[in-house]
C-alpha cells in the first residue's frame, strides 16, 4: 500500500526525515491558533506522522530482510567525509521498535494529555525525540551519531520537565541534563581521541584501522570512556541517579519512552562502537560490561525493593532490566546478543505498558503511592488486568515474552561458562528478588481490600485503552509464538557478529 | 482409533481437549453471572474433555505403548524447542483421573457454594487451573511442561485468596502468598534443573530425555546430576515432601473444599507425574546412590503426615495431613528406582487421587449436613448417612492398605520395590506407618460414624443425591481397580519397563 510513495533510495533516512518533518508541520499548525479544531488537526497530524514513520520503518525492514544492508549517502561527498546512513538488521530492529513505541505513545497521549496545555510543544518534541533516536541507530559515523544523540537528549530533557508548574519535574529535568551532558562529554572526548588517532570518524574506516592496530593502553581508556559516557544514558549503576527522578517526574507517556527505548540508545552506542571499533577478540570489553551489568541488576533490584511509589519502582526495575540486557550482551556471543536484543524488545513493550498504565492509574486515583492502589483491581478491572499482564510478564511467567527473554538471557550467560557461572548465580538470585516486589504490587492491586469506597476519579479513555491493549496483546502473542521475535533478534545479532559487509558498505557505499 | 472416526477429533484429540477446556473457561467467564449457569457450563465442557480421554484410553488398551501425538510444531528454533501434545499409557490414566475429579469438584462447588460472589470468576479460574494441569500431562517438551506447570499457580492462588475460608482478608492473603512463594521457588528450582539438562543434552524433548543422556559428554555428567537433583527438589516442593511441605498445611486449611480436592488429589499428582516422566529416566542410570537418602526423606514425610493427622481435631486437616503422608509413600516408591517401586508409585498416583476424591466429597457431605467437621461434635452418623459412611469407610480401609481395595496393590508394589532394593528395615518402618494410617483413619471412622449421636445431629439425613452417586461410583471404581489392578498397571508398565529395563 502506497509503497511507491516511499522511494527505495531514500528508505534508510525516511524514518528520520518523516518524524522531523512532521514535527515541523505540527509546530506550524499548532501556532496558527488555539481553537479546539486546530488542536484536533494538530494531534491527528502528529499521530499520522508516527504511523507513517512506522510504515516507513516497516518498509525499510522489509527491504533489509530481502536485500541486505541498505545505505544512503548524504551529500555528494563520499566517505570518509560524507555522512553515510546505513541500515542493517540490528538498526532496523531498533528503528521498528522505536517507531512502534512512538506511535503507541502518541495515540495514548491523545487521551492522557488532554488536560495539559502546551501540547504543540509536546507533540513536536515527541516527534523530534523519535526521529533523533532513529537517527542514532541509522548513521554510520560517530560524529553524526553524536549529533542525533544530543538532539534526542535535548528533546528528552524538555519532555521530562514538561509539567513545568511543579518543582519535581524541573529538578528532575535539570539533574538529568547535568548528568547526561557529562556523559555526552565523555563520549565526545573518546570520539575526538579516536579522530586524532585514526583521522576519521567513519565507523567503517575506524573498524578497519583498529583491526590492524596494535593494542595500546589508550584504547582501554577509550573503551572505559565509551562505556561510561553512553552508560549514563543507559543508566548503568553507578551512573543511574538521574533516572529514578527523571522517569517518574515525566508525563507517563514520556516515562514509557524514556524507560522503554531511550535508555536502549545508550546501550546501542556501547554495543555498536564496541563491536566495530574494539574487536571482541582483541579487547575483552564484554567482560567489563558484564561486571557493570551484575552490579546494575543487583542494585537496581535492591533499590526497587524499597520503593513506595509505583513509577519509582518501575524506574528502578528498568535499571535492573537494562542490567540484564547488558549481561546478555556482555557474553560477547551471537547467542547472547540475540537474547539481549530479544530482551530489548520485551522490555520496550512491557515497560511501555506498565508506565502507560501507571498514567491510567494516576488518572484513576490521583496518586502514585502503592498504598493507595489497594483494591484497584476491584474498582477498575481493566487497569488491574493491565497491571497483572505487565508485571507477570516482567516476572517471567510463561507464556509471555518476559519468560522467553529471561530464559534466553539465562541460557546465553550460563553457556559461556567460567566466571559467567558466577554471574548466572547472581542472575538467579535477582530473578528471585524481582518476584518479591512485583508480587507486592500485584497483591496490592488485586488481593487487598480497598482503603475506602470512593470510586475511581477518571477511567482510562478509549485511546489509552487502545494503546495499553496493543502492548498487552504484543507481549502475550509474541510470548505464545516467540519464534517470530526470535527470528529477527537472531538475524540482528548475526549482523552484529558478521561485520565485514557492514564495514565495507560504510566505507564505500 | 477404534471407537470414533470423526475427521478432526481423531486427528487432534489432545489439542481439542485443551481447546474445549479453554473455551469452557471463556464461556464460564462471559456467561456465568448466575452461579448455576457458570457451573453447568464448566461441567459440560469438562465432561466432553473427560469423554474424549476415556475414548483414547479405551483405544490404546490393546497396545499401551502407542500414544496420541499432535505436532510437533516449531516453537522456538534455538535448542529446537518444539511444542507438541502426547498422551500414552503413562499420562492418559492420570489425565482421565484428573478430569474425572475436576468434574466432581465443579459439581461439588455447584451444590455447596451456591451463594458465591462473582461465580464467573471462580468457575473460569477453576477451568484454567484444570486446563493447565491437563496441559502439563500432555506436554512433549520440557519448556512446554514448565510453562503449564508454572501457569497452574496463578488461578489456584487467586481462588485461594478470593474464595479462601479464613475470616479476615489479611489471613487469606498471607496464606495465599505463602503458597505462591513456596511453589514458585519450587518452580524456579525446576527451571534451573531443566536448564542444566538442556545444556548438557542439547535437547528439550521430554519424551526421549532418558535416551538423550547417552550422547552427553562425560565431563557434563556433573551438570546432569545437579540438574536432576534440582528437578526432584522442584517437584518435591509441590508434592509437599518433608521438609519442603511448609506451604501445605496453611494452604489446605485455607482452601475451600473443592479447590482442596483439586490441590491435594490432582495438582500434587502433576508433580508426581513429572518425576516419573522426567526425573526417573534421568536418575535411574546415574544416581542410584541417592536411593537411601530419598527413601529416608520419604519415610520421614510418611511419619510426619501420619502423626500430624493423628493429632488433628478436625476432619479437613486430618485429610490434608494424610495427603502429605500418602505422597510420602509415592515418593518412597519412586526412590527405590526399581520397576516394582516406581510402578507402585505411579499406580499410587491414580489410587490416591481417587481415594482423596472420595474422602473430600464425603467430608463435604458431612460438612453440609452437620455443619461441622470437628470430630468432637460428630458421632453415630452411620445410621443417619449410610451411603456416605460406606464410601468413607471403604476409602479409609483402602488408604490403610486393605485388600481388596485399590491402594493395597500399589502399596504392595511400593514395599516390594523397597524390599527388592535391599532396604529391609526401611520397608518395615514404612509398613508400620501403614499401621498408623489405619489407626488414624479408623479412629476418625469411629468418632464420626459410630458412638453416640449428639442431640444437635438427631435430624441429619444423607447428602444430596448427585454427590451420593459420585461417592458410590468412585467406591465401585476403587473396588474394581483393587480386584483388577492389572487394568491400570498394564497401561503404565510398558513405559516404565522401557526406561528402567526388566519387568
PDB file of C-alpha atoms in Angstrom, chain A residues 335 378 392 395 397-399 403-404 407-408 410-411 414-415 428 431-432 435 439 443 446-449 479-483 486, chain B residues 74-79 118 143 146-147 150-151 154 157-158 161-162 169 173 176-177 180-181 184-185 188 191-192 195 198-199:
ATOM      1  CA  UNK A 335      23.505 -16.129  21.158  1.00  0.00           C
ATOM      2  CA  UNK A 378     -11.915  -4.378  42.038  1.00  0.00           C
ATOM      3  CA  UNK A 392       3.538 -11.145  35.251  1.00  0.00           C
ATOM      4  CA  UNK A 395       8.324 -11.562  36.374  1.00  0.00           C
ATOM      5  CA  UNK A 397       5.646 -16.040  33.679  1.00  0.00           C
ATOM      6  CA  UNK A 398       5.098 -18.278  30.659  1.00  0.00           C
ATOM      7  CA  UNK A 399       3.802 -17.851  28.017  1.00  0.00           C
ATOM      8  CA  UNK A 403       9.582 -15.530  30.236  1.00  0.00           C
ATOM      9  CA  UNK A 404      11.444 -16.103  26.996  1.00  0.00           C
ATOM     10  CA  UNK A 407      15.165 -17.793  29.774  1.00  0.00           C
ATOM     11  CA  UNK A 408      17.217 -16.913  26.704  1.00  0.00           C
ATOM     12  CA  UNK A 410      19.979 -17.090  31.330  1.00  0.00           C
ATOM     13  CA  UNK A 411      20.952 -19.690  28.770  1.00  0.00           C
ATOM     14  CA  UNK A 414      25.345 -19.957  31.528  1.00  0.00           C
ATOM     15  CA  UNK A 415      26.612 -21.356  28.242  1.00  0.00           C
ATOM     16  CA  UNK A 428      19.089 -16.257  39.531  1.00  0.00           C
ATOM     17  CA  UNK A 431      15.222 -13.358  39.465  1.00  0.00           C
ATOM     18  CA  UNK A 432      14.079 -14.326  42.950  1.00  0.00           C
ATOM     19  CA  UNK A 435       9.346 -11.767  42.316  1.00  0.00           C
ATOM     20  CA  UNK A 439       4.216  -9.589  43.884  1.00  0.00           C
ATOM     21  CA  UNK A 443      -1.100  -8.293  45.764  1.00  0.00           C
ATOM     22  CA  UNK A 446      -5.637  -7.500  43.279  1.00  0.00           C
ATOM     23  CA  UNK A 447      -5.652  -9.004  46.737  1.00  0.00           C
ATOM     24  CA  UNK A 448      -6.073  -6.084  49.112  1.00  0.00           C
ATOM     25  CA  UNK A 449      -9.204  -4.531  50.487  1.00  0.00           C
ATOM     26  CA  UNK A 479       5.123 -14.901  24.006  1.00  0.00           C
ATOM     27  CA  UNK A 480       2.874 -17.643  22.710  1.00  0.00           C
ATOM     28  CA  UNK A 481       4.743 -17.609  19.412  1.00  0.00           C
ATOM     29  CA  UNK A 482       8.248 -16.407  20.345  1.00  0.00           C
ATOM     30  CA  UNK A 483       9.846 -17.676  17.157  1.00  0.00           C
ATOM     31  CA  UNK A 486      13.452 -14.569  17.982  1.00  0.00           C
TER      32      UNK A 486
ATOM     33  CA  UNK B  74       8.161 -25.343  15.882  1.00  0.00           C
ATOM     34  CA  UNK B  75       8.032 -23.061  18.861  1.00  0.00           C
ATOM     35  CA  UNK B  76      11.486 -21.604  19.074  1.00  0.00           C
ATOM     36  CA  UNK B  77      14.361 -22.586  16.835  1.00  0.00           C
ATOM     37  CA  UNK B  78      17.067 -22.102  19.441  1.00  0.00           C
ATOM     38  CA  UNK B  79      17.540 -25.511  21.124  1.00  0.00           C
ATOM     39  CA  UNK B 118     -18.698 -13.378  41.257  1.00  0.00           C
ATOM     40  CA  UNK B 143       9.777 -25.862  28.382  1.00  0.00           C
ATOM     41  CA  UNK B 146       7.318 -25.909  32.631  1.00  0.00           C
ATOM     42  CA  UNK B 147       5.044 -23.304  31.085  1.00  0.00           C
ATOM     43  CA  UNK B 150       4.084 -22.655  36.319  1.00  0.00           C
ATOM     44  CA  UNK B 151       0.846 -21.283  34.957  1.00  0.00           C
ATOM     45  CA  UNK B 154      -1.912 -18.263  39.211  1.00  0.00           C
ATOM     46  CA  UNK B 157      -3.540 -18.681  44.172  1.00  0.00           C
ATOM     47  CA  UNK B 158      -6.305 -16.354  43.056  1.00  0.00           C
ATOM     48  CA  UNK B 161      -7.174 -15.712  48.220  1.00  0.00           C
ATOM     49  CA  UNK B 162     -10.541 -14.662  46.858  1.00  0.00           C
ATOM     50  CA  UNK B 169      -8.762 -10.931  54.225  1.00  0.00           C
ATOM     51  CA  UNK B 173      -3.642 -13.049  51.673  1.00  0.00           C
ATOM     52  CA  UNK B 176      -2.046 -17.378  49.557  1.00  0.00           C
ATOM     53  CA  UNK B 177       1.290 -15.619  49.478  1.00  0.00           C
ATOM     54  CA  UNK B 180       2.623 -18.864  45.913  1.00  0.00           C
ATOM     55  CA  UNK B 181       6.120 -18.139  47.119  1.00  0.00           C
ATOM     56  CA  UNK B 184       7.082 -20.571  42.798  1.00  0.00           C
ATOM     57  CA  UNK B 185      10.514 -21.183  44.238  1.00  0.00           C
ATOM     58  CA  UNK B 188      12.396 -21.840  39.892  1.00  0.00           C
ATOM     59  CA  UNK B 191      13.553 -24.345  35.793  1.00  0.00           C
ATOM     60  CA  UNK B 192      17.230 -24.220  36.687  1.00  0.00           C
ATOM     61  CA  UNK B 195      18.137 -25.537  32.032  1.00  0.00           C
ATOM     62  CA  UNK B 198      19.011 -28.831  28.282  1.00  0.00           C
ATOM     63  CA  UNK B 199      22.560 -27.501  28.288  1.00  0.00           C
TER      64      UNK B 199
END
